[in-house]
Amino acid sequence: MKKIGQNLFTYVDERFKLQGLFDFAKHKKVPEHEDSFWYYFGGIALFLSGIQVATGIMLLLYYTPSIEAAHESIQFIMSQVKFGWLIRSVHSWTANILIGILFVHMFSTFFLKAYRKPRELTWITGFFLLILFMAFGFSGYLLPWNELSYFATRVGTDIAGSLPFIGKWLKGFILGGTSVSQATLSRFFWFHVALLPLAAFTVIVIHVLLVQILGMSVPLRLKDKKVKEISFFPDFIYKDALGWTLILVLVGVVCVFLPWEVGKKADPFAATPLGIKPEWYFTFMFTTLKLIPSHVLFIEGEQLAILAFMAGGIFWMLAPFLDRKAARERPSPVFTWIGIIVLLYIVVMTVVTYTVPKL
Amino acid sequence: MERRRFINFFFGGSFLATLAAFLYPVIRYVLPPKQAEAVQKKVAAAKMGDLAPNTAKIFKFGSVPAILVNTQEGQLLAFSAVCTHLTCTVNYEAATGTLFCPCHNGRFDMAGNVISGPPPRPIETYIVEVVGEDIFVSKKA
Ligand code: HEM
Ligand code: FES
């Protein structure tokens, strides 16, 4: 048995030249210190992305992207197909958990200043991944063609439409017309199963490759200290696998006790239901739009908010280049404070969305 | 010009031109073609007696929703039901006699003006005509 394994390995290695890869894995080390905990979130995100691909491919077997049949096909998956409820619930819950994990991953690398030279591009590709995964969430949300997702799409695409200069053009591109219709569903399906997966795959490869080439960063305050290291293989991978197992159990438990809902079929000629809100990770922006007055000085409140979020996003993306101190390996408390303020804003607005009903 | 630079320039330029020739159709393909929107000027929104006082009904006006309100005083008024903020469909709130948009709590009065919330502009009002039993709604010229 061992002999067969050995021969098989030699056969593959002679053709694929794997030895170099094994040597790399054998010698790779990962620093171990108080904040090492945060190193595991990227790996968890990678694992959850894998789950999304697997469950997404399975859902494709029964889902129909047409406004007459989409809602019915989801109902069919939930009630007729064996374990359909499980596959769909795993896909929907994991999507949400994945975005939560991405936020944790992003803020932890921000506070550890892991974005500093030479990891600027790791940060920027990571930022794009967050945007891409939010786009996955937004496009996937419409696919069941239910009431909530229908209106969320109307509001979301109208926000894109109110951008200066490119707004009208962008809205037309996203909607495939002037209103949320069959053309929109076709397009969102295309985004969700073709364009975004291709883009996300490419960016993930670059992101993870950069992490492998550059190794893990060590927090600034440990710069001159001797930091313990553990081997990437097998020690770090074992811990990674433990994290994956825990999160898989969490997903399983949530899906069994709270299967994802189907909702009411969308009716473009019905009033918007009361208490409507988007998925949780958009609520901090949504609630901002609710609270801002209709006009601030000479500009419409909504446009001001959108421009502010865009400017904030660009600033956030460029943090590695703006944080000159961290780039020179010096503490940069200003950026720590900026991070705290951004995090507080997102958390407070999100909590307010769900706790102040009359808002 | 040096020979080498000329060749680089020539091939580089041809490459870019070819790229543009490939990309242009792709971009145009991806942008949806313009479709003539059905412009509807007048629709039969409801029949007399469909609406009790202080209730409302959403109806199709061309490709967009509109709302017909029978006010507390029994007056028939019609509005676009598309909120001027971010295009949600408004409801008639009987308790206050106003149009309410649940998306970001926009509120309009029976003249279409914004009372509160983020909508930047008044909502469009339409003309209501009663012909026999039918209630017709049309756009203001
Ligand atoms: C699906 C999306 C993502 C996947 C699969 C992913 C995957 C990973 C993995 C496996 C690592 C190495 C382990 C770790 O540091 O946790 C990593 C590191 C990193 N990621 Fe991500 N990531 C994603 C999104 C993001 C986002 C949204 C950001 C921030 C904008 C980001 C920024 C970083 C940075 C700066 C590092 C380097 C950390 C260090 O060297 O200490 N990533 N990512
Ligand atoms: S869409 Fe009506 S208040 Fe925002």
mmCIF file of C-alpha atoms in Angstrom, chain A residues 151 154-155 158-159 169 172-173 176-177 187 269-274 276 286 289-290 294-295 300 302 359, chain B residues 30-32 37 58 60 63-65 85-91 100 102-105 117-121:
data_model
loop_
_atom_site.group_PDB
_atom_site.id
_atom_site.type_symbol
_atom_site.label_atom_id
_atom_site.label_comp_id
_atom_site.label_asym_id
_atom_site.label_seq_id
_atom_site.Cartn_x
_atom_site.Cartn_y
_atom_site.Cartn_z
ATOM 1 C CA PHE A 151 -37.662 46.775 -3.412
ATOM 2 C CA ARG A 154 -35.069 49.285 -6.673
ATOM 3 C CA VAL A 155 -33.537 51.382 -3.909
ATOM 4 C CA ASP A 158 -31.467 54.082 -7.748
ATOM 5 C CA ILE A 159 -28.578 54.950 -5.433
ATOM 6 C CA TRP A 169 -25.272 55.023 -17.441
ATOM 7 C CA GLY A 172 -28.878 51.293 -17.069
ATOM 8 C CA PHE A 173 -25.996 48.836 -17.115
ATOM 9 C CA GLY A 176 -30.525 46.211 -18.178
ATOM 10 C CA GLY A 177 -33.220 48.836 -18.784
ATOM 11 C CA ARG A 187 -28.392 40.461 -15.497
ATOM 12 C CA PHE A 269 -47.575 46.988 -8.487
ATOM 13 C CA ALA A 270 -47.934 46.533 -4.747
ATOM 14 C CA ALA A 271 -47.029 49.051 -2.081
ATOM 15 C CA THR A 272 -43.640 48.642 -0.452
ATOM 16 C CA PRO A 273 -44.078 46.588 2.750
ATOM 17 C CA LEU A 274 -43.615 48.439 6.044
ATOM 18 C CA ILE A 276 -38.406 47.126 4.807
ATOM 19 C CA PHE A 286 -29.319 52.507 4.620
ATOM 20 C CA LEU A 289 -29.878 57.625 4.167
ATOM 21 C CA LYS A 290 -32.905 57.581 6.454
ATOM 22 C CA SER A 294 -33.428 65.969 2.338
ATOM 23 C CA HIS A 295 -31.168 68.935 1.664
ATOM 24 C CA GLU A 300 -29.501 66.755 -1.884
ATOM 25 C CA GLU A 302 -28.897 61.504 -0.373
ATOM 26 C CA LEU A 359 -36.612 55.433 13.049
ATOM 27 C CA VAL B 30 -23.123 44.829 -22.443
ATOM 28 C CA LEU B 31 -25.025 48.137 -22.319
ATOM 29 C CA PRO B 32 -28.728 47.404 -22.815
ATOM 30 C CA GLU B 37 -41.166 53.159 -23.329
ATOM 31 C CA ILE B 58 -52.403 51.232 -6.388
ATOM 32 C CA LYS B 60 -50.680 50.461 -13.212
ATOM 33 C CA SER B 63 -45.049 50.636 -16.654
ATOM 34 C CA VAL B 64 -45.018 52.356 -13.260
ATOM 35 C CA PRO B 65 -47.282 52.180 -10.212
ATOM 36 C CA HIS B 85 -36.291 59.696 -2.974
ATOM 37 C CA LEU B 86 -35.152 56.233 -4.101
ATOM 38 C CA THR B 87 -38.186 54.930 -6.024
ATOM 39 C CA CYS B 88 -40.009 52.768 -3.444
ATOM 40 C CA THR B 89 -43.782 52.504 -3.815
ATOM 41 C CA VAL B 90 -45.676 54.719 -1.382
ATOM 42 C CA ASN B 91 -48.677 53.664 0.750
ATOM 43 C CA PHE B 100 -46.032 57.266 3.419
ATOM 44 C CA PRO B 102 -41.615 52.868 4.270
ATOM 45 C CA CYS B 103 -38.153 52.722 2.742
ATOM 46 C CA HIS B 104 -36.754 55.786 4.524
ATOM 47 C CA ASN B 105 -39.896 57.198 6.135
ATOM 48 C CA GLY B 117 -38.197 62.489 5.556
ATOM 49 C CA PRO B 118 -35.535 62.472 2.860
ATOM 50 C CA PRO B 119 -37.484 62.837 -0.430
ATOM 51 C CA PRO B 120 -36.005 65.865 -2.197
ATOM 52 C CA ARG B 121 -38.999 66.757 -4.408
#
